[in-house]
GROMACS .gro file of C-alpha atoms in nm:
model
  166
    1UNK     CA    1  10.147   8.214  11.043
    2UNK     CA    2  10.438   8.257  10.804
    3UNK     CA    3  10.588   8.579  10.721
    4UNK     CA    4  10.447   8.565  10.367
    5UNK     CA    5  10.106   8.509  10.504
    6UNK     CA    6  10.130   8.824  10.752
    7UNK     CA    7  10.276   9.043  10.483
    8UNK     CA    8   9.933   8.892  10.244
    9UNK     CA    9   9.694   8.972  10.528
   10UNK     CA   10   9.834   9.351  10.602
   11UNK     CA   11   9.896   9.444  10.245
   12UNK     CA   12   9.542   9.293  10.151
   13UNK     CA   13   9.369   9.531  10.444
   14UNK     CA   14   9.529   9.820  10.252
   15UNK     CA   15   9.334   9.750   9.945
   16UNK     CA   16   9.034   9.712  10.061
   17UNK     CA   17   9.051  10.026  10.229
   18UNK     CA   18   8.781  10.294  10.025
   19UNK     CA   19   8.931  10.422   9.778
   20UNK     CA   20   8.930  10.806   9.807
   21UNK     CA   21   8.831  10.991   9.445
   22UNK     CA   22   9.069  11.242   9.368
   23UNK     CA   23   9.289  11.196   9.658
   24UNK     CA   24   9.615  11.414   9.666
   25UNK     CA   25   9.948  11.332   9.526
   26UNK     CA   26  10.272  11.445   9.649
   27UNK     CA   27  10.512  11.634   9.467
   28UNK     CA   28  10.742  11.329   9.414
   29UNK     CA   29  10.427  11.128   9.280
   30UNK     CA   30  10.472  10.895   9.028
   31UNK     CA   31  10.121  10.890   8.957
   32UNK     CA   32  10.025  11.211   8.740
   33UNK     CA   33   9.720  11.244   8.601
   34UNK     CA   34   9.565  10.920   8.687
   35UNK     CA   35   9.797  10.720   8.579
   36UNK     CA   36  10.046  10.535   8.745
   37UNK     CA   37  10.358  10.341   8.606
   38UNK     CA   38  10.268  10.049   8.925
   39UNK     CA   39   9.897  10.012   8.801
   40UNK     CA   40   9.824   9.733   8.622
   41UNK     CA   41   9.597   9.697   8.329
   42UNK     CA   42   9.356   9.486   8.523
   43UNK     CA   43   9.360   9.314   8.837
   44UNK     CA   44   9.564   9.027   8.926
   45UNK     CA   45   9.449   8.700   8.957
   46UNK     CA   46   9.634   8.582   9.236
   47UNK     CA   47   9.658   8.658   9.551
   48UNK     CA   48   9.902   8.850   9.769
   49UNK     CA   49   9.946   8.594   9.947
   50UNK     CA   50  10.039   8.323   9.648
   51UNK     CA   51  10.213   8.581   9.512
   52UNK     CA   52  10.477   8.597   9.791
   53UNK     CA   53  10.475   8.212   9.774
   54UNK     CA   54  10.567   8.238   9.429
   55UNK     CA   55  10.856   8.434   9.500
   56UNK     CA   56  10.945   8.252   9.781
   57UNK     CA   57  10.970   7.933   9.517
   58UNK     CA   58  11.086   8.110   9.267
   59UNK     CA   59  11.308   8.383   9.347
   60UNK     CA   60  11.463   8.389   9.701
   61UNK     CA   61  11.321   8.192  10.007
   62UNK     CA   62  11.463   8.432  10.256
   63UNK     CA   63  11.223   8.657  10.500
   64UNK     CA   64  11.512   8.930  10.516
   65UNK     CA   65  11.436   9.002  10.192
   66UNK     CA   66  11.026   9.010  10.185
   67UNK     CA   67  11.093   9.257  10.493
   68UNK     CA   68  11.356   9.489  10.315
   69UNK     CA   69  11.082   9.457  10.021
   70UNK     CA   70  10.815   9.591  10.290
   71UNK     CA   71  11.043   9.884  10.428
   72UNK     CA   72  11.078  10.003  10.079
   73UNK     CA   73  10.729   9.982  10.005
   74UNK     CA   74  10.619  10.197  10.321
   75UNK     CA   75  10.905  10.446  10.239
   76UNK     CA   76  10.769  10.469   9.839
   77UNK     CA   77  10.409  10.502   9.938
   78UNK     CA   78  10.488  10.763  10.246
   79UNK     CA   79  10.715  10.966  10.038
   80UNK     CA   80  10.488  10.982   9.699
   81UNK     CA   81  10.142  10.928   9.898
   82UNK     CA   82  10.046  10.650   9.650
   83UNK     CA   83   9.736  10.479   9.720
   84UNK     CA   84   9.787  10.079   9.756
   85UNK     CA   85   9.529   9.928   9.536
   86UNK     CA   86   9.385   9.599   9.370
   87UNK     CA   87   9.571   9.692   9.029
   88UNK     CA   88   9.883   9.883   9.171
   89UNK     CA   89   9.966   9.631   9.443
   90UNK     CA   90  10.154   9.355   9.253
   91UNK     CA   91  10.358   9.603   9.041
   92UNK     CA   92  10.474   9.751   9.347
   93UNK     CA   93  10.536   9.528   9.559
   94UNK     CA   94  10.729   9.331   9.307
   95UNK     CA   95  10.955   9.602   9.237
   96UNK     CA   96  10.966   9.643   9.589
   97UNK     CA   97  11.117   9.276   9.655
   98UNK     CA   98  11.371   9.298   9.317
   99UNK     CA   99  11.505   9.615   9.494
  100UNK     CA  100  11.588   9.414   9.835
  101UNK     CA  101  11.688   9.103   9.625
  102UNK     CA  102  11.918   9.316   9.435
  103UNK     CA  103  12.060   9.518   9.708
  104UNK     CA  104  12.092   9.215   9.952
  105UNK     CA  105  12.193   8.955   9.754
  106UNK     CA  106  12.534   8.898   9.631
  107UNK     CA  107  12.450   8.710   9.322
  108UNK     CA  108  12.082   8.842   9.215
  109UNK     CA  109  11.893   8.672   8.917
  110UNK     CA  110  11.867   8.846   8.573
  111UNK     CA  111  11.574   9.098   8.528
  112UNK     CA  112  11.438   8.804   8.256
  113UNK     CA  113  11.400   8.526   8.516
  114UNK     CA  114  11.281   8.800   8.829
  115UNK     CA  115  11.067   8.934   8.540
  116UNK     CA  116  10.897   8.582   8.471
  117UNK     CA  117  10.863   8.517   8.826
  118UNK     CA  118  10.669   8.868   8.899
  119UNK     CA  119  10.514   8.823   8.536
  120UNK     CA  120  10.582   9.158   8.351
  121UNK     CA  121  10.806   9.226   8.068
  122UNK     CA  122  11.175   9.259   8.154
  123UNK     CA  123  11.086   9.631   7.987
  124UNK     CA  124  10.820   9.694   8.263
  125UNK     CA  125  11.113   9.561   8.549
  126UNK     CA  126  11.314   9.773   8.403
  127UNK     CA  127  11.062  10.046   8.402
  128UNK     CA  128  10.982   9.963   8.759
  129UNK     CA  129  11.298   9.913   8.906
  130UNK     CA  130  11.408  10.314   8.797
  131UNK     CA  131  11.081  10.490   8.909
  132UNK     CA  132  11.039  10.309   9.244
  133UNK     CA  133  11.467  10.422   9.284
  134UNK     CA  134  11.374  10.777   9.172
  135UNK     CA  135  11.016  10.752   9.453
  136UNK     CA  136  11.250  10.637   9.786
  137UNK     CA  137  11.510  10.921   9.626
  138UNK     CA  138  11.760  10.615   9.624
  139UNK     CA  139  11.780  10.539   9.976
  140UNK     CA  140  11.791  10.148   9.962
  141UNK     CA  141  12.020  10.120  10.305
  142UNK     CA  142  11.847  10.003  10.586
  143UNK     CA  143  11.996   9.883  10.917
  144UNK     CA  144  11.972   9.579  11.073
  145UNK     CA  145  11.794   9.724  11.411
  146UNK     CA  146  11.541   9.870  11.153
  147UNK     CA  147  11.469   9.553  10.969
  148UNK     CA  148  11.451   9.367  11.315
  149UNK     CA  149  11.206   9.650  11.415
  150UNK     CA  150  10.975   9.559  11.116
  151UNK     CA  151  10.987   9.206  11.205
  152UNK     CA  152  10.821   9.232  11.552
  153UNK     CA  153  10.582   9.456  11.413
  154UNK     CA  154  10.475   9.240  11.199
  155UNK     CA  155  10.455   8.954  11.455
  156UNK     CA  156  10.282   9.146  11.693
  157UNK     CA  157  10.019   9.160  11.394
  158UNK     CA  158   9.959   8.820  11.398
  159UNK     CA  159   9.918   8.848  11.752
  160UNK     CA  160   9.633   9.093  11.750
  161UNK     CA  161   9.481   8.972  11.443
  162UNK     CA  162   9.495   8.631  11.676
  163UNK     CA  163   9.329   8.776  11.993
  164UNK     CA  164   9.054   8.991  11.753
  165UNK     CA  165   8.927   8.623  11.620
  166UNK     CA  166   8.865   8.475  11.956
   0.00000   0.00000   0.00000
């Protein structure tokens, strides 16, 4: 299995977790009310899994950066207590994967073509981009024995998602 694949199949068990009515937001939420700047107006109709192909295609074809993009999506949804779902998914983990694009990359795209590629309005990037800053309170290093740590975990997934099938 690619990364992109493992990534798909691990993000797509989150959302079809339950979802839990009424479940409680942190303090640092930025979901009041109901609402939440990553939720979509309706579902997507692609996949996690295409989706990451897309950007792969699109945008940058390096791992590195799908795995920074999954570091900061663990650190916004364990510091804010967001609830991955069907309509808040691809929001956030698009803004996710600008954020490691932008801080890895020497040379990153403009918002309009990462904007195209994730397909929101370079307003809603924008609009992304500063709230999912403001919910990891800005901390965008990571080191390298980190990001090597996520790796194997995420291998090891395919390994026991392997051994559970046979």
């Amino acid at each position: 299995m690619s990364l992109p694949e493992i990534v798909a199949e691990v993000i797509g068990s989150l959302t079809e977790r339950p979802e839990r009515s009424g479940s409680p937001m942190s303090s640092v939420s930025s979901c009041e009310g109901g609402e939440c700047i990553y939720d979509g107006k309706r579902e997507r109709g692609i996949g996690i899994k295409e989706y990451l192909q897309r950007w792969k295609k699109y945008a940058h074809k390096e791992d590195e950066i799908i795995l920074l993009g999954m570091i900061y999506f663990d650190r916004c949804c364990v510091r804010t207590g967001i609830e991955v779902t069907k309509l808040n998914v691809h929001r956030l983990l698009f803004a996710c994967l600008v954020l490691a694009a932008k801080w890895s990359t020497d040379h990153p795209y403009t918002n309009g073509h990462y904007a195209a590629v994730g397909g929101v309005t370079v307003r809603d990037l924008n609009a992304l981009e500063r709230q999912l800053l403001t919910d990891v309170n800005f901390a965008t290093h990571v080191e390298a024995k980190h990001l090597r740590l996520y790796k194997k975990e995420f291998l090891r997934h395919t390994v026991t998602e392997e051994s559970r099938r046979r």
